Coordinates of C-alpha atoms in Angstrom, one line a residue:
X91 CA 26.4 -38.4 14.2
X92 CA 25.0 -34.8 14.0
X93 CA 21.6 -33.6 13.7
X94 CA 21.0 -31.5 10.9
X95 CA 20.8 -27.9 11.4
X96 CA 17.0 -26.5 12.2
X97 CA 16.3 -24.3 9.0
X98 CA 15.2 -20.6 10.2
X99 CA 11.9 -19.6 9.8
X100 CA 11.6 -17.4 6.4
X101 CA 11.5 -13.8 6.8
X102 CA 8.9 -12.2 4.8
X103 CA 10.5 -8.6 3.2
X104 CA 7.7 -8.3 1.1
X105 CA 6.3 -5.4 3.9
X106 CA 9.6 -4.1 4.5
X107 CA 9.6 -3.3 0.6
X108 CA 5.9 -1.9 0.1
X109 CA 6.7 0.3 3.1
X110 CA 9.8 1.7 1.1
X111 CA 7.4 1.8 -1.8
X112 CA 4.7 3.6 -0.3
X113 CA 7.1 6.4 0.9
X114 CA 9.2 6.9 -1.8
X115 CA 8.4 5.8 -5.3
X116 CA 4.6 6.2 -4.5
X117 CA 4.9 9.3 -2.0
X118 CA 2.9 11.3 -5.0
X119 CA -0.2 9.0 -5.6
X120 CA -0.2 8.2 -1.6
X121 CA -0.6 12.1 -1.2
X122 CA -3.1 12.0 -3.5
X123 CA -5.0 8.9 -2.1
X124 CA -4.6 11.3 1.4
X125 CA -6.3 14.7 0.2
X126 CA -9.1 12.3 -1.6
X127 CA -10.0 10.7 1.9
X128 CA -9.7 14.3 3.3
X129 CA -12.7 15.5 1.2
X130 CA -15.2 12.8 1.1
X131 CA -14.7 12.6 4.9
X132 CA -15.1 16.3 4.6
X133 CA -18.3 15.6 2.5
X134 CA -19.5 12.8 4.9
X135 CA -19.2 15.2 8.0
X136 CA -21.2 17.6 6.4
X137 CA -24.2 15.4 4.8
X138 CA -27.7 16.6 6.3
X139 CA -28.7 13.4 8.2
X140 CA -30.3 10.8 6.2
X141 CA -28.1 12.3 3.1
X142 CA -26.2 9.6 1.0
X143 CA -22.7 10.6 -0.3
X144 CA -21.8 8.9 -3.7
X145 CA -18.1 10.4 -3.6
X146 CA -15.4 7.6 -3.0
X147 CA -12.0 7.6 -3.5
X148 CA -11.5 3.9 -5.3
X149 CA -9.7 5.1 -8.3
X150 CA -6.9 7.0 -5.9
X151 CA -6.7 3.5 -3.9
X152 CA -6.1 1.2 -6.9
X153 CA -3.8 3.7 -8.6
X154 CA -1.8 3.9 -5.1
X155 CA -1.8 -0.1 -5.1
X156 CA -0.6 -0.6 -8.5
X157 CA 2.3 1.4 -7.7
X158 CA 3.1 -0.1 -4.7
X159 CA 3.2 -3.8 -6.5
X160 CA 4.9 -2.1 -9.7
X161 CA 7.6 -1.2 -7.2
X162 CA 7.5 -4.1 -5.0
X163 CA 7.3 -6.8 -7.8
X164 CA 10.6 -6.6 -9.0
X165 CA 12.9 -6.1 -5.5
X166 CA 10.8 -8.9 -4.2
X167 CA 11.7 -11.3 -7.0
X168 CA 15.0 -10.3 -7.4
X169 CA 15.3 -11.8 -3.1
X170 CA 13.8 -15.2 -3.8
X171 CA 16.3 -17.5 -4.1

């Protein structure tokens, strides 16, 4: 009698495809995410001490994001079987 076959471990391509994402279909809001981190670091490096610096970049992040998942969603669900 044979022993059944050890299943593989799964491979997760979920990073593979964000990292596609991110380069490609996103390149524009990744560059823009980029220059915002630029200048508030800018900003932060040149606050008197003591100085608070309101600037953020959390609208370039989440716009990045949600085109990273639009992109991703549908390659990643079209793999699962």
């Amino acid at each position: 009698e044979k022993s059944p076959t050890p299943m593989s471990d799964p491979v997760d391509v979920k990073p593979k495809i964000e990292e596609e994402c991110k380069h490609h279909h996103c390149a524009k809001a990744y560059k823009e995410l980029e220059a915002c981190t630029e200048r508030v670091n800018k900003l932060i490096a040149e606050a008197k001490p003591g100085q608070e610096v309101s600037a953020n970049c959390t609208g370039q992040y989440f716009e990045f994001w949600h085109c990273v998942d639009h992109c991703t969603a549908p390659k990643l669900f079209a793999q699962l079987k």
